[in-house]
PDB file of C-alpha atoms and ligand atoms in Angstrom:
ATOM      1  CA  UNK A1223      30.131  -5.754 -36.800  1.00  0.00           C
ATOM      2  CA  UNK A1224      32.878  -4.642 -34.792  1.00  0.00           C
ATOM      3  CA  UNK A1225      33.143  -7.215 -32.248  1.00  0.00           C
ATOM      4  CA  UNK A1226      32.488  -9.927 -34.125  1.00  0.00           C
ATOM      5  CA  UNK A1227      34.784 -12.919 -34.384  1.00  0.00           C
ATOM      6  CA  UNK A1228      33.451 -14.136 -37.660  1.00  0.00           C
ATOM      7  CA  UNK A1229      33.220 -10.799 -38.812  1.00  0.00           C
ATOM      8  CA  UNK A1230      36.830 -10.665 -37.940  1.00  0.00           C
ATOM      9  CA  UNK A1231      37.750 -13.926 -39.556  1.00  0.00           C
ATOM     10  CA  UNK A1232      35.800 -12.683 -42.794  1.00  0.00           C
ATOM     11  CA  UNK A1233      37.864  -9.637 -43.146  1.00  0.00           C
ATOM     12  CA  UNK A1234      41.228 -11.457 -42.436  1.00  0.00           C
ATOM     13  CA  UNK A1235      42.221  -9.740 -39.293  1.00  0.00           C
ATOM     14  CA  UNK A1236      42.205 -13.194 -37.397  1.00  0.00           C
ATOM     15  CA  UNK A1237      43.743 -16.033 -39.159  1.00  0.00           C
ATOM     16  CA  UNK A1238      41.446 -19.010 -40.031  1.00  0.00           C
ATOM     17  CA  UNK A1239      42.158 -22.505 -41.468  1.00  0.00           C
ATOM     18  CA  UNK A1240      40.460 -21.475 -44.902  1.00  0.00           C
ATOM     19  CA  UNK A1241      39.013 -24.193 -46.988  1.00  0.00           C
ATOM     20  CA  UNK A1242      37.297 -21.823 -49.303  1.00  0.00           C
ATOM     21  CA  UNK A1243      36.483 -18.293 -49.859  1.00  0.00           C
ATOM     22  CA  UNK A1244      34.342 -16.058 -52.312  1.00  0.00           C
ATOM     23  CA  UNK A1245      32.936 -12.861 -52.543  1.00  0.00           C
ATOM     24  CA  UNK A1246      30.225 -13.576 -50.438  1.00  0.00           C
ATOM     25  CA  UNK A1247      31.394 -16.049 -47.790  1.00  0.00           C
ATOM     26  CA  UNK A1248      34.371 -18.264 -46.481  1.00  0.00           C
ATOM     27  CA  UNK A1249      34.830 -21.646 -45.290  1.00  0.00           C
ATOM     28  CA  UNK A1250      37.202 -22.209 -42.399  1.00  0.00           C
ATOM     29  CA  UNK A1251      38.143 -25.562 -39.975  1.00  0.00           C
ATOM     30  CA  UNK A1252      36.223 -25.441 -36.675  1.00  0.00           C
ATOM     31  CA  UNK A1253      39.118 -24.930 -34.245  1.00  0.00           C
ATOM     32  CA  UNK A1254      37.512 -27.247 -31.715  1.00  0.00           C
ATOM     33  CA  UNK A1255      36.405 -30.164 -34.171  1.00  0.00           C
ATOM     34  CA  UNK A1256      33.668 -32.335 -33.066  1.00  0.00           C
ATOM     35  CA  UNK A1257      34.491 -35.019 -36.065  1.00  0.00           C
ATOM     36  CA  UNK A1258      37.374 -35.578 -38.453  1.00  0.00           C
ATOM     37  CA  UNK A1259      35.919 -33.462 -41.249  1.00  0.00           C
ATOM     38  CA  UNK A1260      34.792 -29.809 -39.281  1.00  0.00           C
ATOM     39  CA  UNK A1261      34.600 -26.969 -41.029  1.00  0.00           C
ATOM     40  CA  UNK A1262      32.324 -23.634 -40.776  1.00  0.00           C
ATOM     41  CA  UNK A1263      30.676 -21.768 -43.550  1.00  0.00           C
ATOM     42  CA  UNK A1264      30.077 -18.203 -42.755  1.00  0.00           C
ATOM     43  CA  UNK A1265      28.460 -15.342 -44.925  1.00  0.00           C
ATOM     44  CA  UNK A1266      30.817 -12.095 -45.174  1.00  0.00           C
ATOM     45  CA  UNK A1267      28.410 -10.018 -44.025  1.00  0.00           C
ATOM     46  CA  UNK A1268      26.946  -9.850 -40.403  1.00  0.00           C
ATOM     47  CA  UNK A1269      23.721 -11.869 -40.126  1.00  0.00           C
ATOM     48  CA  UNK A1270      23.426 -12.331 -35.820  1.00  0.00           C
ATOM     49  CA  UNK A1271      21.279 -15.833 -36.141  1.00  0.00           C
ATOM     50  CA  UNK A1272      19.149 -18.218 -38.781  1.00  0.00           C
ATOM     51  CA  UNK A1273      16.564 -16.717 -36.704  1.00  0.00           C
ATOM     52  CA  UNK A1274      17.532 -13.002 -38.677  1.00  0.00           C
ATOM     53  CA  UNK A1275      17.392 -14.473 -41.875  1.00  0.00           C
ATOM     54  CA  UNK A1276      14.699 -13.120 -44.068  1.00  0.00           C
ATOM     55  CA  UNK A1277      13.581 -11.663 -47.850  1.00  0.00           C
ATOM     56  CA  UNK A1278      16.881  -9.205 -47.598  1.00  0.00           C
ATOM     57  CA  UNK A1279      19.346 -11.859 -46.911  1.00  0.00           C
ATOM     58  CA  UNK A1280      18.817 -15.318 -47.962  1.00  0.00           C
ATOM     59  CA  UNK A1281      20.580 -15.142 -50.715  1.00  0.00           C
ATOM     60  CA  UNK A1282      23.454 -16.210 -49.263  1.00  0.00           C
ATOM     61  CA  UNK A1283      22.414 -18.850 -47.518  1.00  0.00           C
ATOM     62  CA  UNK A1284      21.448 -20.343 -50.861  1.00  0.00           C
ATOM     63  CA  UNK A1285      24.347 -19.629 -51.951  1.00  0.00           C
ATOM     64  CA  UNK A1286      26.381 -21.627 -49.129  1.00  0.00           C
ATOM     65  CA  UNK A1287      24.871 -24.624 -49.537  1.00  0.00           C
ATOM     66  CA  UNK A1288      25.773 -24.713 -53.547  1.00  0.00           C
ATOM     67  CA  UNK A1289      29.492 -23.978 -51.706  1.00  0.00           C
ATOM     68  CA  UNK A1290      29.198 -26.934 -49.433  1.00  0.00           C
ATOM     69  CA  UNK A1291      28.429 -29.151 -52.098  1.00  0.00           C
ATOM     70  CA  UNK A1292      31.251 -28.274 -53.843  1.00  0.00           C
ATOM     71  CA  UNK A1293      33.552 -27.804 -50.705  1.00  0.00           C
ATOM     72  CA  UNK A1294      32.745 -31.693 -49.880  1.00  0.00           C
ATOM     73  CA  UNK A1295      32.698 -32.728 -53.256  1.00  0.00           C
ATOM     74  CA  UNK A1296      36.217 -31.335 -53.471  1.00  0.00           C
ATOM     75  CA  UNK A1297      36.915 -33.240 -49.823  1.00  0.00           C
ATOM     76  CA  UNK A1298      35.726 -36.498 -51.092  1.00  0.00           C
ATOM     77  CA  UNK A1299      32.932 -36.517 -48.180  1.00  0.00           C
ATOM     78  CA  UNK A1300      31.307 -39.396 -50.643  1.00  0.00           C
ATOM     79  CA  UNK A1301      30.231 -41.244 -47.379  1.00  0.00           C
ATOM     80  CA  UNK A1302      28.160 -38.080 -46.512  1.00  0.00           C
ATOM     81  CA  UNK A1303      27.794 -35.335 -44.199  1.00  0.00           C
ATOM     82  CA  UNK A1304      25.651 -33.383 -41.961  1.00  0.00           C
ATOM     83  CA  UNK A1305      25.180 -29.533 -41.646  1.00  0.00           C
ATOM     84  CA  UNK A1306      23.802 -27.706 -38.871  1.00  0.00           C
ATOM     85  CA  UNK A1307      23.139 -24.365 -37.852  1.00  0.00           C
ATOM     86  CA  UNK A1308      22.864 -23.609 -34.198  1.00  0.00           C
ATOM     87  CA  UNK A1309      20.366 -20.729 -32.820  1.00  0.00           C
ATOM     88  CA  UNK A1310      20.096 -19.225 -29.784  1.00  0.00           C
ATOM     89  CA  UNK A1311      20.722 -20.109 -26.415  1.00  0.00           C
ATOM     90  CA  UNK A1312      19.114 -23.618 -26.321  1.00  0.00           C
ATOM     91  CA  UNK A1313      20.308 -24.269 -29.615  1.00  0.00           C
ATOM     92  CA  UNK A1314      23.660 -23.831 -28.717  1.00  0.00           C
ATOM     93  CA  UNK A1315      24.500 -20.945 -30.411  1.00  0.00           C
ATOM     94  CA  UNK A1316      28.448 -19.404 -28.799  1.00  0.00           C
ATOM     95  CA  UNK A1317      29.000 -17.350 -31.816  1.00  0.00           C
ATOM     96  CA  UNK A1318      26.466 -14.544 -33.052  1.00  0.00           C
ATOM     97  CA  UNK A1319      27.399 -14.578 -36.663  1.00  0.00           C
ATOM     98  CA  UNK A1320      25.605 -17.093 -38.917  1.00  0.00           C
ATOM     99  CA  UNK A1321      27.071 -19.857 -39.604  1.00  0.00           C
ATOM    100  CA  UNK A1322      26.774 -23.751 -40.616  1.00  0.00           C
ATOM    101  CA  UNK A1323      28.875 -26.125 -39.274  1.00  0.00           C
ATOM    102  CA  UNK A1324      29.881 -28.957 -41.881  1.00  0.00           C
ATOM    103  CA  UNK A1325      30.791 -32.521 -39.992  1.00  0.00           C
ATOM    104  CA  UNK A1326      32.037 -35.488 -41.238  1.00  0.00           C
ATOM    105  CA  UNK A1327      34.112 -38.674 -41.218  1.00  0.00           C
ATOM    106  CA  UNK A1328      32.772 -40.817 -38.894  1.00  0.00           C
ATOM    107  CA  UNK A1329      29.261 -42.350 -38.322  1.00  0.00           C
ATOM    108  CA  UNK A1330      27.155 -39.272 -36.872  1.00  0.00           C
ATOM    109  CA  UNK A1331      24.468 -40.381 -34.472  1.00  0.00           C
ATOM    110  CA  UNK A1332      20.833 -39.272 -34.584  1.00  0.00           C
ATOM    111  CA  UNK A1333      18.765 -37.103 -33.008  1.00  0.00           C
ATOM    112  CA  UNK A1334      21.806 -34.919 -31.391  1.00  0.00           C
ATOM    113  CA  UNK A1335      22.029 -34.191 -27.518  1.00  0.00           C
TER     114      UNK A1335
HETATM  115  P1  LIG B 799      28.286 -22.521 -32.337  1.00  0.00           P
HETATM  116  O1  LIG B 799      28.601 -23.018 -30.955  1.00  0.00           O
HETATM  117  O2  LIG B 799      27.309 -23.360 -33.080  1.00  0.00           O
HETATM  118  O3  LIG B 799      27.933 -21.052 -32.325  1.00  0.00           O
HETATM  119  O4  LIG B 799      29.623 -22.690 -33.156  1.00  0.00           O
HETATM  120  C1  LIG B 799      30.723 -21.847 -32.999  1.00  0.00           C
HETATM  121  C2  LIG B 799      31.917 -22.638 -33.455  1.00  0.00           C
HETATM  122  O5  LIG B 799      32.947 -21.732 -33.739  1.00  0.00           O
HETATM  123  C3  LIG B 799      32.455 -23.633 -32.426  1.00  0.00           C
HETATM  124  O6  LIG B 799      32.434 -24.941 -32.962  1.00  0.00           O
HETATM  125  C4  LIG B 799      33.884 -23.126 -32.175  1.00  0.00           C
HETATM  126  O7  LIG B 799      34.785 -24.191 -31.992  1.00  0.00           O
HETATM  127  C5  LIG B 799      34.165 -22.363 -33.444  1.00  0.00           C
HETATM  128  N1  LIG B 799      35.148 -21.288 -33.343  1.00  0.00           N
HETATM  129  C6  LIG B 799      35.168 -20.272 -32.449  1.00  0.00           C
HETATM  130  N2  LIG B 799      36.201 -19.446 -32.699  1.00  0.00           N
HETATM  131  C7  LIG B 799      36.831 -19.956 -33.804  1.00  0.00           C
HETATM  132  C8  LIG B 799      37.967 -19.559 -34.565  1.00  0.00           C
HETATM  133  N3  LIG B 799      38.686 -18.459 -34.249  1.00  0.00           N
HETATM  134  N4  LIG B 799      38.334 -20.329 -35.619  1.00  0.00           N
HETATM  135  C9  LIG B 799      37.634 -21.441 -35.921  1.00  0.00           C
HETATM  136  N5  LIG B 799      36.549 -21.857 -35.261  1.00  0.00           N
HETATM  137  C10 LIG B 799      36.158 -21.134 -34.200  1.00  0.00           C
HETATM  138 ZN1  LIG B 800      29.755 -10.960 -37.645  1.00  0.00          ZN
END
């Protein structure tokens, strides 16, 4: 999508902090980090919301979370982590381009704001 930012970031014509990248998505540091470990995993291709994932797409998402595992193996995140994907307005979506934010290094409290 044209107007994307992630789309953007994907195709390498706005820099990113990469932490890993494949044919299918990338990995990136959260510019604004909410913890000492931040990073986003994105798909490559356009999917608006978790809410638009279906039989045509989910592939991917599978697909991220074997990357994540292996993106905080490779980090050391033995300690643990937490992903989350944000959807829609009151779930605090900013950015319509899938995409599952990756925290850790500190304590992380439970159940989130
Ligand atoms: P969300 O609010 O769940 O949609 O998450 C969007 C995230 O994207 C926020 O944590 C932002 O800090 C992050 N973000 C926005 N633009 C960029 C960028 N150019 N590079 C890295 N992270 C970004
Ligand atoms: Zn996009």
């Amino acid at each position: 999508m044209s107007d994307c930012i992630f789309c953007k970031i994907a195709a390498g014509e706005i820099p990113s902090n990469k932490v890993y990248e494949d044919d299918q998505c990338l990995a990136f540091y959260d510019l604004s980090p909410q913890a000492p470990v931040h990073f986003l995993v994105i798909p490559k291709t356009h999917i608006p919301s978790a809410a638009a994932v279906d039989s045509s797409n989910s592939a991917v998402v599978g697909h991220i979370y074997e990357v994540i595992a292996k993106v905080a193996g490779q980090l050391g995140l033995d300690k643990g982590f937490r992903v989350v994907t944000n959807c829609g307005e009151e779930g605090g979506q900013t950015v319509g381009h899938l995409h599952f934010h990756v925290l850790a290094g500190r304590s992380l409290a439970w159940p989130p704001g």
